[in-house]
Amino acid sequence: MKRMLAIVGCCLLAAVMIRAQPSSSPKPYRVVFDLTTDDPQDQTAVLRWLREVASVNPQNEMEVVMYGRGLALVVPGRSTLTDDVKTAIGRPHVSFKVCEIAMRNQKVDKSQLLSNVVIVPDGIGEIVARQKEGWGYIKAVAH
Amino acid sequence: MKRMLAIVGCCLLAAVMIRAQPSSSPKPYRVVFDLTTDDPQDQTAVLRWLREVASVNPQNEMEVVMYGRGLALVVPGRSTLTDDVKTAIGRPHVSFKVCEIAMRNQKVDKSQLLSNVVIVPDGIGEIVARQKEGWGYIKAVAH
Amino acid sequence: MKRMLAIVGCCLLAAVMIRAQPSSSPKPYRVVFDLTTDDPQDQTAVLRWLREVASVNPQNEMEVVMYGRGLALVVPGRSTLTDDVKTAIGRPHVSFKVCEIAMRNQKVDKSQLLSNVVIVPDGIGEIVARQKEGWGYIKAVAH
């Protein structure tokens, strides 16, 4: 009987903990970062923010949209942070998107991009669409 | 009979193409650019983005709101891009708006502005109102 | 009777003035400023914008969220604008919020912050939440 009570107690405790979990980590959110410079301070900052946003709640959704000079971050040889970017791309709930118009302007071919970088036809349009869907917007400037 | 079939075929093809057209150009959107620097790289970028946003869909609505140093873009003599700005102002679905408070701070008179630049009483309020109406927001920084 | 008419007239005038008041100053709005640099030009600009937004309508709600290097603004010794910031913090409808993650990264203790600065667990999350609630968003860059 004692054993029975102990098991029931543990089950109740587990149930309470499971129910309590959602309130312990804040409600997940979605945020799009707008990167338009190749400044290393801006690049470092956006990579750090991705880690930190995920640390607050692993369910948070993040997207980095690059156009103009922002493209450099995902073109090996044009950034010194390539290894960090590869790690970031590999994480769940993170996507890196580059603007096709910016690629054409800068004569960057798809083959020059890091793996798993998504090409979007219109970087600004992508950001506007995300805002429309209720995503938060952060301009990535830190320098 | 063969000729009849060919005509019917052409009509069907034309009908399909017409129906397909709306999906070929993406849904129009509205975006407000927030310019607060007189950095030539930022100025050049915002003018390029206006052209590119229009190229994606000529129905896209664009607005450039200038306050602080952003004002320089529409004051001849304070920017080297005056001709490009004039061209941009002349395009459909584009408007350039300057903050009256910034004009007072910098002792810029209405007569010093390029033609067809709109004066708004509060640049930040204008941007906030646009966001409230569902426009996308892009901070114009590229340097 | 004359006196009676005068009183009625005054009452009517007062009623008209009270009704007219809301339309004389624009509808109040809420705006969050995102500060991530310690550039003095950006810091000066955000303080000026707070004053100007309040001058347009004293009921406007303003919030400055600082993370990354933005933190410097509210750490005496890391900014030359400490007195101006103190004045700004003291005004109604203005709040200054710093990101706890940025404080940890930069080993800044609560005791080092100016009085009445609010600590939030996640600066980016704070901004995203404000946007979700319908606040306008302005990236504070002016350099």
CSV table of C-alpha atoms in Angstrom, one decimal:
chain,number,residue,atom,x,y,z
A,1,MET,CA,0.0,0.0,0.0
A,2,LYS,CA,2.8,2.4,0.9
A,3,ARG,CA,4.5,1.6,-2.4
A,4,MET,CA,1.3,2.2,-4.2
A,5,LEU,CA,0.9,5.6,-2.6
A,6,ALA,CA,4.5,6.5,-3.5
A,7,ILE,CA,3.9,5.6,-7.1
A,8,VAL,CA,0.7,7.6,-7.2
A,9,GLY,CA,2.6,10.5,-5.5
A,10,CYS,CA,5.4,10.4,-8.1
A,11,CYS,CA,2.8,10.4,-10.9
A,12,LEU,CA,1.0,13.4,-9.5
A,13,LEU,CA,4.3,15.2,-9.0
A,14,ALA,CA,5.4,14.5,-12.6
A,15,ALA,CA,2.0,15.6,-13.9
A,16,VAL,CA,2.3,18.9,-11.9
A,17,MET,CA,5.8,19.4,-13.2
A,18,ILE,CA,4.7,18.8,-16.8
A,19,ARG,CA,1.8,21.2,-16.4
A,20,ALA,CA,4.1,23.8,-14.8
A,21,GLN,CA,6.7,23.6,-17.5
A,22,PRO,CA,5.0,25.9,-20.1
A,23,SER,CA,4.8,28.7,-17.6
A,24,SER,CA,8.5,28.4,-16.6
A,25,SER,CA,9.7,29.3,-20.0
A,26,PRO,CA,8.2,32.4,-21.7
A,27,LYS,CA,5.7,32.2,-24.5
A,28,PRO,CA,7.5,31.5,-27.8
A,29,TYR,CA,7.8,34.3,-30.3
A,30,ARG,CA,8.9,34.8,-33.9
A,31,VAL,CA,11.4,37.4,-35.0
A,32,VAL,CA,13.0,38.4,-38.3
A,33,PHE,CA,16.4,40.1,-38.4
A,34,ASP,CA,17.1,42.5,-41.2
A,35,LEU,CA,20.9,42.6,-42.1
A,36,THR,CA,22.1,45.0,-44.7
A,37,THR,CA,25.7,45.7,-43.8
A,38,ASP,CA,28.9,43.6,-43.9
A,39,ASP,CA,30.2,45.2,-40.7
A,40,PRO,CA,31.8,42.5,-38.5
A,41,GLN,CA,30.2,44.0,-35.4
A,42,ASP,CA,26.7,43.7,-36.9
A,43,GLN,CA,27.4,40.2,-38.1
A,44,THR,CA,28.8,39.1,-34.7
A,45,ALA,CA,25.8,40.7,-33.0
A,46,VAL,CA,23.2,39.0,-35.1
A,47,LEU,CA,24.8,35.6,-34.5
A,48,ARG,CA,24.9,36.2,-30.7
A,49,TRP,CA,21.2,37.4,-30.7
A,50,LEU,CA,20.2,34.1,-32.5
A,51,ARG,CA,21.9,32.1,-29.7
A,52,GLU,CA,20.3,34.3,-27.0
A,53,VAL,CA,16.8,34.3,-28.4
A,54,ALA,CA,17.0,30.5,-28.5
A,55,SER,CA,18.3,30.3,-25.0
A,56,VAL,CA,15.3,32.2,-23.7
A,57,ASN,CA,12.9,29.7,-25.3
A,58,PRO,CA,14.1,27.0,-27.7
A,59,GLN,CA,10.7,27.2,-29.5
A,60,ASN,CA,11.3,30.8,-30.6
A,61,GLU,CA,11.4,31.1,-34.4
A,62,MET,CA,14.2,33.2,-36.0
A,63,GLU,CA,14.9,34.3,-39.5
A,64,VAL,CA,17.8,36.4,-40.8
A,65,VAL,CA,17.1,38.2,-44.1
A,66,MET,CA,20.1,39.5,-45.9
A,67,TYR,CA,20.2,41.9,-48.8
A,68,GLY,CA,22.6,44.7,-50.0
A,69,ARG,CA,25.9,44.2,-48.2
A,70,GLY,CA,24.2,41.9,-45.7
A,71,LEU,CA,24.8,39.1,-48.2
A,72,ALA,CA,28.5,38.8,-47.2
A,73,LEU,CA,27.6,36.9,-44.1
A,74,VAL,CA,26.7,33.7,-46.1
A,75,VAL,CA,29.4,33.9,-48.8
A,76,PRO,CA,32.5,32.2,-47.6
A,77,GLY,CA,35.5,34.4,-48.2
A,78,ARG,CA,33.5,37.5,-47.7
A,79,SER,CA,33.1,37.0,-43.9
A,80,THR,CA,35.4,35.7,-41.2
A,81,LEU,CA,32.5,34.2,-39.3
A,82,THR,CA,31.7,31.4,-41.7
A,83,ASP,CA,32.1,28.6,-39.1
A,84,ASP,CA,29.8,30.4,-36.7
A,85,VAL,CA,27.2,30.9,-39.4
A,86,LYS,CA,27.3,27.2,-40.4
A,87,THR,CA,26.6,26.3,-36.7
A,88,ALA,CA,23.8,28.8,-36.6
A,89,ILE,CA,22.2,27.5,-39.8
A,90,GLY,CA,22.2,24.0,-38.4
A,91,ARG,CA,20.1,24.9,-35.4
A,92,PRO,CA,16.4,24.3,-35.2
A,93,HIS,CA,13.9,27.2,-35.7
A,94,VAL,CA,16.6,29.3,-37.5
A,95,SER,CA,16.6,30.2,-41.2
A,96,PHE,CA,19.0,32.3,-43.3
A,97,LYS,CA,17.5,33.9,-46.4
A,98,VAL,CA,19.2,35.9,-49.1
A,99,CYS,CA,17.6,38.2,-51.6
A,100,GLU,CA,17.9,37.1,-55.2
A,101,ILE,CA,18.0,40.7,-56.5
A,102,ALA,CA,21.1,41.4,-54.3
A,103,MET,CA,22.7,38.2,-55.6
A,104,ARG,CA,22.3,39.3,-59.2
A,105,ASN,CA,23.5,42.9,-58.3
A,106,GLN,CA,26.7,41.4,-56.7
A,107,LYS,CA,27.1,38.6,-59.2
A,108,VAL,CA,26.9,36.0,-56.5
A,109,ASP,CA,25.9,32.5,-57.7
A,110,LYS,CA,23.8,30.0,-55.7
A,111,SER,CA,26.9,27.7,-55.6
A,112,GLN,CA,28.8,30.4,-53.7
A,113,LEU,CA,26.4,30.4,-50.8
A,114,LEU,CA,26.7,28.3,-47.6
A,115,SER,CA,24.6,25.2,-47.6
A,116,ASN,CA,21.0,25.5,-46.5
A,117,VAL,CA,20.8,29.2,-47.1
A,118,VAL,CA,17.4,29.9,-48.7
A,119,ILE,CA,17.1,32.2,-51.7
A,120,VAL,CA,14.1,34.5,-51.7
A,121,PRO,CA,13.0,36.5,-54.8
A,122,ASP,CA,12.7,39.8,-52.8
A,123,GLY,CA,14.4,40.3,-49.4
A,124,ILE,CA,12.3,43.4,-48.5
A,125,GLY,CA,9.1,41.6,-49.5
A,126,GLU,CA,10.1,38.7,-47.3
A,127,ILE,CA,10.5,41.0,-44.3
A,128,VAL,CA,7.3,42.8,-45.0
A,129,ALA,CA,5.4,39.5,-45.3
A,130,ARG,CA,6.8,38.3,-42.0
A,131,GLN,CA,5.7,41.5,-40.3
A,132,LYS,CA,2.3,41.1,-41.8
A,133,GLU,CA,2.1,37.6,-40.3
A,134,GLY,CA,2.9,39.1,-36.8
A,135,TRP,CA,6.6,38.4,-36.6
A,136,GLY,CA,8.6,40.9,-34.7
A,137,TYR,CA,11.2,42.9,-36.6
A,138,ILE,CA,14.7,43.8,-35.5
A,139,LYS,CA,17.1,45.8,-37.6
A,140,ALA,CA,20.5,44.3,-37.0
A,141,VAL,CA,22.8,47.2,-36.4
A,142,ALA,CA,25.4,47.2,-33.6
A,143,HIS,CA,28.3,49.2,-34.8
B,1,MET,CA,-12.0,21.2,-88.8
B,2,LYS,CA,-8.3,21.2,-88.1
B,3,ARG,CA,-8.2,25.0,-88.3
B,4,MET,CA,-11.2,25.2,-85.9
B,5,LEU,CA,-9.4,23.0,-83.4
B,6,ALA,CA,-6.2,25.2,-83.7
B,7,ILE,CA,-8.2,28.3,-83.0
B,8,VAL,CA,-10.0,26.7,-80.0
B,9,GLY,CA,-6.5,25.5,-78.8
B,10,CYS,CA,-5.1,29.0,-79.1
B,11,CYS,CA,-8.0,30.5,-77.2
B,12,LEU,CA,-7.6,28.0,-74.4
B,13,LEU,CA,-3.9,28.7,-74.2
B,14,ALA,CA,-4.5,32.4,-74.1
B,15,ALA,CA,-7.1,31.9,-71.3
B,16,VAL,CA,-4.7,29.9,-69.3
B,17,MET,CA,-2.0,32.5,-69.7
B,18,ILE,CA,-4.3,35.3,-68.6
B,19,ARG,CA,-5.4,33.4,-65.6
B,20,ALA,CA,-1.8,32.6,-64.8
B,21,GLN,CA,-0.7,36.2,-64.9
B,22,PRO,CA,-1.8,37.3,-61.5
B,23,SER,CA,0.2,34.6,-59.8
B,24,SER,CA,3.3,35.5,-61.9
B,25,SER,CA,3.7,38.9,-60.1
B,26,PRO,CA,3.6,38.7,-56.3
B,27,LYS,CA,0.8,40.3,-54.2
B,28,PRO,CA,1.5,44.0,-53.9
B,29,TYR,CA,2.7,45.3,-50.5
B,30,ARG,CA,3.3,48.6,-48.7
B,31,VAL,CA,6.6,49.6,-47.1
B,32,VAL,CA,7.9,52.6,-45.2
B,33,PHE,CA,11.6,53.4,-45.2
B,34,ASP,CA,13.0,55.2,-42.1
B,35,LEU,CA,16.0,57.3,-43.0
B,36,THR,CA,17.8,59.2,-40.3
B,37,THR,CA,21.4,59.5,-41.6
B,38,ASP,CA,23.0,61.5,-44.3
B,39,ASP,CA,25.5,58.7,-45.1
B,40,PRO,CA,25.8,58.5,-48.9
B,41,GLN,CA,25.7,54.6,-48.7
B,42,ASP,CA,22.4,54.7,-46.9
B,43,GLN,CA,21.0,57.3,-49.3
B,44,THR,CA,22.2,55.2,-52.4
B,45,ALA,CA,20.7,52.1,-50.8
B,46,VAL,CA,17.3,53.5,-50.2
B,47,LEU,CA,17.0,54.8,-53.7
B,48,ARG,CA,18.1,51.4,-55.1
B,49,TRP,CA,15.6,49.7,-52.9
B,50,LEU,CA,12.8,51.9,-54.2
B,51,ARG,CA,13.6,50.9,-57.7
B,52,GLU,CA,13.9,47.2,-56.8
B,53,VAL,CA,10.7,47.1,-54.8
B,54,ALA,CA,8.9,48.6,-57.8
B,55,SER,CA,10.5,46.1,-60.2
B,56,VAL,CA,9.1,43.2,-58.1
B,57,ASN,CA,5.6,44.6,-58.5
B,58,PRO,CA,4.8,48.1,-59.9
B,59,GLN,CA,1.8,48.2,-57.6
B,60,ASN,CA,3.9,48.1,-54.4
B,61,GLU,CA,3.5,51.3,-52.3
B,62,MET,CA,6.6,52.9,-51.0
B,63,GLU,CA,7.2,55.8,-48.6
B,64,VAL,CA,10.5,57.3,-47.4
B,65,VAL,CA,10.2,59.2,-44.1
B,66,MET,CA,13.2,61.5,-43.3
B,67,TYR,CA,14.0,63.1,-40.0
B,68,GLY,CA,17.2,64.0,-38.1
B,69,ARG,CA,20.0,64.0,-40.6
B,70,GLY,CA,17.9,62.0,-43.0
B,71,LEU,CA,16.6,65.3,-44.2
B,72,ALA,CA,19.7,66.0,-46.3
B,73,LEU,CA,18.5,63.6,-49.0
B,74,VAL,CA,15.8,66.1,-50.2
B,75,VAL,CA,17.8,69.4,-49.7
B,76,PRO,CA,19.8,70.2,-52.8
B,77,GLY,CA,23.3,71.0,-51.9
B,78,ARG,CA,23.2,68.7,-48.9
B,79,SER,CA,23.3,65.5,-51.1
B,80,THR,CA,25.1,64.5,-54.3
B,81,LEU,CA,22.1,62.3,-55.3
B,82,THR,CA,19.7,65.1,-56.1
B,83,ASP,CA,19.0,64.0,-59.7
B,84,ASP,CA,18.3,60.4,-58.6
B,85,VAL,CA,16.0,61.6,-55.9
B,86,LYS,CA,14.1,63.8,-58.4
B,87,THR,CA,13.6,60.7,-60.6
B,88,ALA,CA,12.5,58.7,-57.6
B,89,ILE,CA,9.9,61.3,-56.5
B,90,GLY,CA,8.4,61.3,-60.0
B,91,ARG,CA,7.6,57.6,-60.0
B,92,PRO,CA,4.1,56.3,-59.1
B,93,HIS,CA,3.4,54.8,-55.7
B,94,VAL,CA,6.5,56.5,-54.2
B,95,SER,CA,6.3,59.4,-51.7
B,96,PHE,CA,9.0,61.3,-49.8
B,97,LYS,CA,8.0,62.8,-46.5
B,98,VAL,CA,10.1,65.0,-44.2
B,99,CYS,CA,9.5,65.8,-40.6
B,100,GLU,CA,8.6,69.4,-39.8
B,101,ILE,CA,10.3,69.2,-36.4
B,102,ALA,CA,13.6,68.3,-38.1
B,103,MET,CA,13.1,71.1,-40.6
B,104,ARG,CA,12.7,73.6,-37.7
B,105,ASN,CA,15.7,72.1,-35.8
B,106,GLN,CA,17.9,72.5,-38.9
B,107,LYS,CA,16.4,75.8,-40.1
B,108,VAL,CA,15.4,74.3,-43.4
B,109,ASP,CA,12.6,76.2,-45.1
B,110,LYS,CA,9.9,74.6,-47.3
B,111,SER,CA,11.4,76.5,-50.3
B,112,GLN,CA,14.7,74.6,-49.9
B,113,LEU,CA,13.1,71.2,-50.4
B,114,LEU,CA,12.9,69.4,-53.7
B,115,SER,CA,9.5,69.7,-55.4
B,116,ASN,CA,6.8,67.2,-54.4
B,117,VAL,CA,8.4,66.4,-51.1
B,118,VAL,CA,5.6,66.2,-48.5
B,119,ILE,CA,6.0,67.8,-45.1
B,120,VAL,CA,4.6,65.9,-42.2
B,121,PRO,CA,4.2,67.4,-38.7
B,122,ASP,CA,5.8,64.4,-37.0
B,123,GLY,CA,8.1,62.0,-38.8
B,124,ILE,CA,8.1,59.3,-36.1
B,125,GLY,CA,4.3,59.6,-35.8
B,126,GLU,CA,4.0,59.1,-39.5
B,127,ILE,CA,6.0,55.9,-39.4
B,128,VAL,CA,4.1,54.6,-36.4
B,129,ALA,CA,0.8,55.4,-38.1
B,130,ARG,CA,1.9,53.5,-41.2
B,131,GLN,CA,2.9,50.5,-39.2
B,132,LYS,CA,-0.5,50.6,-37.5
B,133,GLU,CA,-2.1,50.5,-40.9
B,134,GLY,CA,-0.2,47.3,-41.8
B,135,TRP,CA,2.7,48.8,-43.8
B,136,GLY,CA,6.0,47.0,-43.5
B,137,TYR,CA,8.9,48.9,-41.9
B,138,ILE,CA,12.5,49.0,-43.0
B,139,LYS,CA,15.2,51.0,-41.3
B,140,ALA,CA,17.4,52.3,-44.1
B,141,VAL,CA,20.9,51.6,-42.9
B,142,ALA,CA,23.5,50.2,-45.3
B,143,HIS,CA,26.9,51.6,-44.1
C,1,MET,CA,-31.7,87.6,-17.7
C,2,LYS,CA,-28.6,89.0,-19.3
C,3,ARG,CA,-26.4,87.4,-16.6
C,4,MET,CA,-28.2,84.1,-17.2
C,5,LEU,CA,-27.5,84.3,-20.9
C,6,ALA,CA,-23.9,85.1,-20.3
C,7,ILE,CA,-23.5,82.0,-18.0
C,8,VAL,CA,-25.2,79.8,-20.6
C,9,GLY,CA,-22.9,81.3,-23.3
C,10,CYS,CA,-19.8,80.6,-21.2
C,11,CYS,CA,-21.0,77.0,-20.6
C,12,LEU,CA,-21.6,76.5,-24.3
C,13,LEU,CA,-18.1,77.9,-25.2
C,14,ALA,CA,-16.5,75.7,-22.5
C,15,ALA,CA,-18.3,72.7,-23.9
C,16,VAL,CA,-17.2,73.5,-27.4
C,17,MET,CA,-13.6,74.0,-26.3
C,18,ILE,CA,-13.6,70.7,-24.4
C,19,ARG,CA,-15.0,68.9,-27.4
C,20,ALA,CA,-12.5,70.6,-29.7
C,21,GLN,CA,-9.4,69.7,-27.6
C,22,PRO,CA,-9.0,66.1,-28.7
C,23,SER,CA,-8.8,67.1,-32.3
C,24,SER,CA,-6.3,69.9,-31.7
C,25,SER,CA,-3.5,67.5,-30.5
C,26,PRO,CA,-3.1,64.4,-32.6
C,27,LYS,CA,-4.2,61.0,-31.4
C,28,PRO,CA,-1.7,59.5,-28.9
C,29,TYR,CA,0.6,56.7,-30.0
C,30,ARG,CA,3.0,54.2,-28.5
C,31,VAL,CA,6.5,53.7,-29.8
C,32,VAL,CA,9.5,51.5,-28.8
C,33,PHE,CA,13.0,52.6,-29.6
C,34,ASP,CA,15.6,49.9,-30.1
C,35,LEU,CA,19.1,51.0,-29.1
C,36,THR,CA,22.0,48.7,-29.7
C,37,THR,CA,25.0,51.1,-30.1
C,38,ASP,CA,27.0,53.3,-27.8
C,39,ASP,CA,27.5,55.9,-30.5
C,40,PRO,CA,27.0,59.4,-29.0
C,41,GLN,CA,25.1,60.5,-32.1
C,42,ASP,CA,22.6,57.7,-31.7
C,43,GLN,CA,22.3,58.3,-28.0
C,44,THR,CA,21.7,62.1,-28.5
C,45,ALA,CA,19.2,61.4,-31.2
C,46,VAL,CA,17.1,59.0,-29.1
C,47,LEU,CA,17.0,61.5,-26.2
C,48,ARG,CA,15.9,64.3,-28.6
C,49,TRP,CA,13.2,62.0,-30.2
C,50,LEU,CA,11.8,61.3,-26.8
C,51,ARG,CA,11.4,65.0,-26.1
C,52,GLU,CA,9.9,65.6,-29.6
C,53,VAL,CA,7.5,62.7,-29.4
C,54,ALA,CA,6.2,64.1,-26.1
C,55,SER,CA,6.0,67.6,-27.5
C,56,VAL,CA,3.6,66.4,-30.3
C,57,ASN,CA,1.3,64.9,-27.7
C,58,PRO,CA,2.2,64.5,-24.0
C,59,GLN,CA,0.0,61.4,-23.9
C,60,ASN,CA,2.3,59.5,-26.3
C,61,GLU,CA,3.9,56.4,-24.7
C,62,MET,CA,7.6,55.8,-25.2
C,63,GLU,CA,10.0,53.0,-24.3
C,64,VAL,CA,13.7,52.7,-25.0
C,65,VAL,CA,14.9,49.1,-25.0
C,66,MET,CA,18.7,48.7,-24.7
C,67,TYR,CA,20.8,45.6,-25.4
C,68,GLY,CA,24.2,44.9,-26.8
C,69,ARG,CA,26.2,48.1,-26.6
C,70,GLY,CA,23.0,50.1,-26.2
C,71,LEU,CA,23.4,49.4,-22.5
C,72,ALA,CA,26.0,52.1,-22.1
C,73,LEU,CA,23.4,54.9,-22.1
C,74,VAL,CA,22.2,54.0,-18.6
C,75,VAL,CA,25.5,53.1,-17.0
C,76,PRO,CA,27.1,56.3,-15.6
C,77,GLY,CA,30.8,56.5,-16.7
C,78,ARG,CA,30.0,54.8,-20.0
C,79,SER,CA,28.1,57.7,-21.4
C,80,THR,CA,28.5,61.5,-21.3
C,81,LEU,CA,24.8,62.1,-21.4
C,82,THR,CA,24.0,60.8,-17.9
C,83,ASP,CA,22.2,64.0,-16.8
C,84,ASP,CA,20.1,64.1,-19.9
C,85,VAL,CA,19.1,60.5,-19.4
C,86,LYS,CA,18.2,61.1,-15.8
C,87,THR,CA,15.9,63.9,-16.9
C,88,ALA,CA,14.3,61.7,-19.6
C,89,ILE,CA,13.7,58.8,-17.2
C,90,GLY,CA,11.9,61.2,-14.9
C,91,ARG,CA,9.3,62.3,-17.5
C,92,PRO,CA,5.9,60.7,-17.6
C,93,HIS,CA,5.1,58.1,-20.3
C,94,VAL,CA,8.8,57.2,-20.8
C,95,SER,CA,10.5,54.1,-19.7
C,96,PHE,CA,14.0,52.8,-20.1
C,97,LYS,CA,14.5,49.1,-20.2
C,98,VAL,CA,17.8,47.1,-20.3
C,99,CYS,CA,18.2,43.5,-21.3
C,100,GLU,CA,19.4,41.2,-18.4
C,101,ILE,CA,21.3,39.0,-20.9
C,102,ALA,CA,23.3,42.0,-22.1
C,103,MET,CA,24.0,42.9,-18.4
C,104,ARG,CA,25.4,39.4,-17.7
C,105,ASN,CA,27.5,39.5,-20.9
C,106,GLN,CA,29.0,42.8,-20.0
C,107,LYS,CA,29.2,42.1,-16.2
C,108,VAL,CA,27.0,45.1,-15.4
C,109,ASP,CA,25.3,44.8,-12.0
C,110,LYS,CA,21.9,46.3,-11.2
C,111,SER,CA,23.6,48.7,-8.8
C,112,GLN,CA,25.5,50.3,-11.7
C,113,LEU,CA,22.4,51.3,-13.5
C,114,LEU,CA,20.8,54.7,-13.2
C,115,SER,CA,17.7,54.8,-10.9
C,116,ASN,CA,14.4,53.7,-12.3
C,117,VAL,CA,15.9,51.8,-15.3
C,118,VAL,CA,13.8,48.6,-15.6
C,119,ILE,CA,15.6,45.3,-16.2
C,120,VAL,CA,13.8,42.9,-18.6
C,121,PRO,CA,14.9,39.3,-19.0
C,122,ASP,CA,15.0,39.5,-22.8
C,123,GLY,CA,15.4,42.8,-24.6
C,124,ILE,CA,14.5,41.4,-28.1
C,125,GLY,CA,11.5,39.6,-26.6
C,126,GLU,CA,10.4,42.9,-25.0
C,127,ILE,CA,10.5,44.7,-28.4
C,128,VAL,CA,8.7,41.8,-30.1
C,129,ALA,CA,6.0,41.8,-27.5
C,130,ARG,CA,5.5,45.6,-27.9
C,131,GLN,CA,5.2,45.3,-31.6
C,132,LYS,CA,2.7,42.5,-31.1
C,133,GLU,CA,0.7,44.8,-28.9
C,134,GLY,CA,0.5,47.4,-31.7
C,135,TRP,CA,3.3,49.7,-30.6
C,136,GLY,CA,5.3,51.3,-33.4
C,137,TYR,CA,9.0,50.4,-33.7
C,138,ILE,CA,11.9,52.7,-34.4
C,139,LYS,CA,15.5,51.5,-34.7
C,140,ALA,CA,17.6,54.2,-33.1
C,141,VAL,CA,20.4,54.9,-35.6
C,142,ALA,CA,21.5,58.4,-36.5
C,143,HIS,CA,25.3,58.1,-37.1
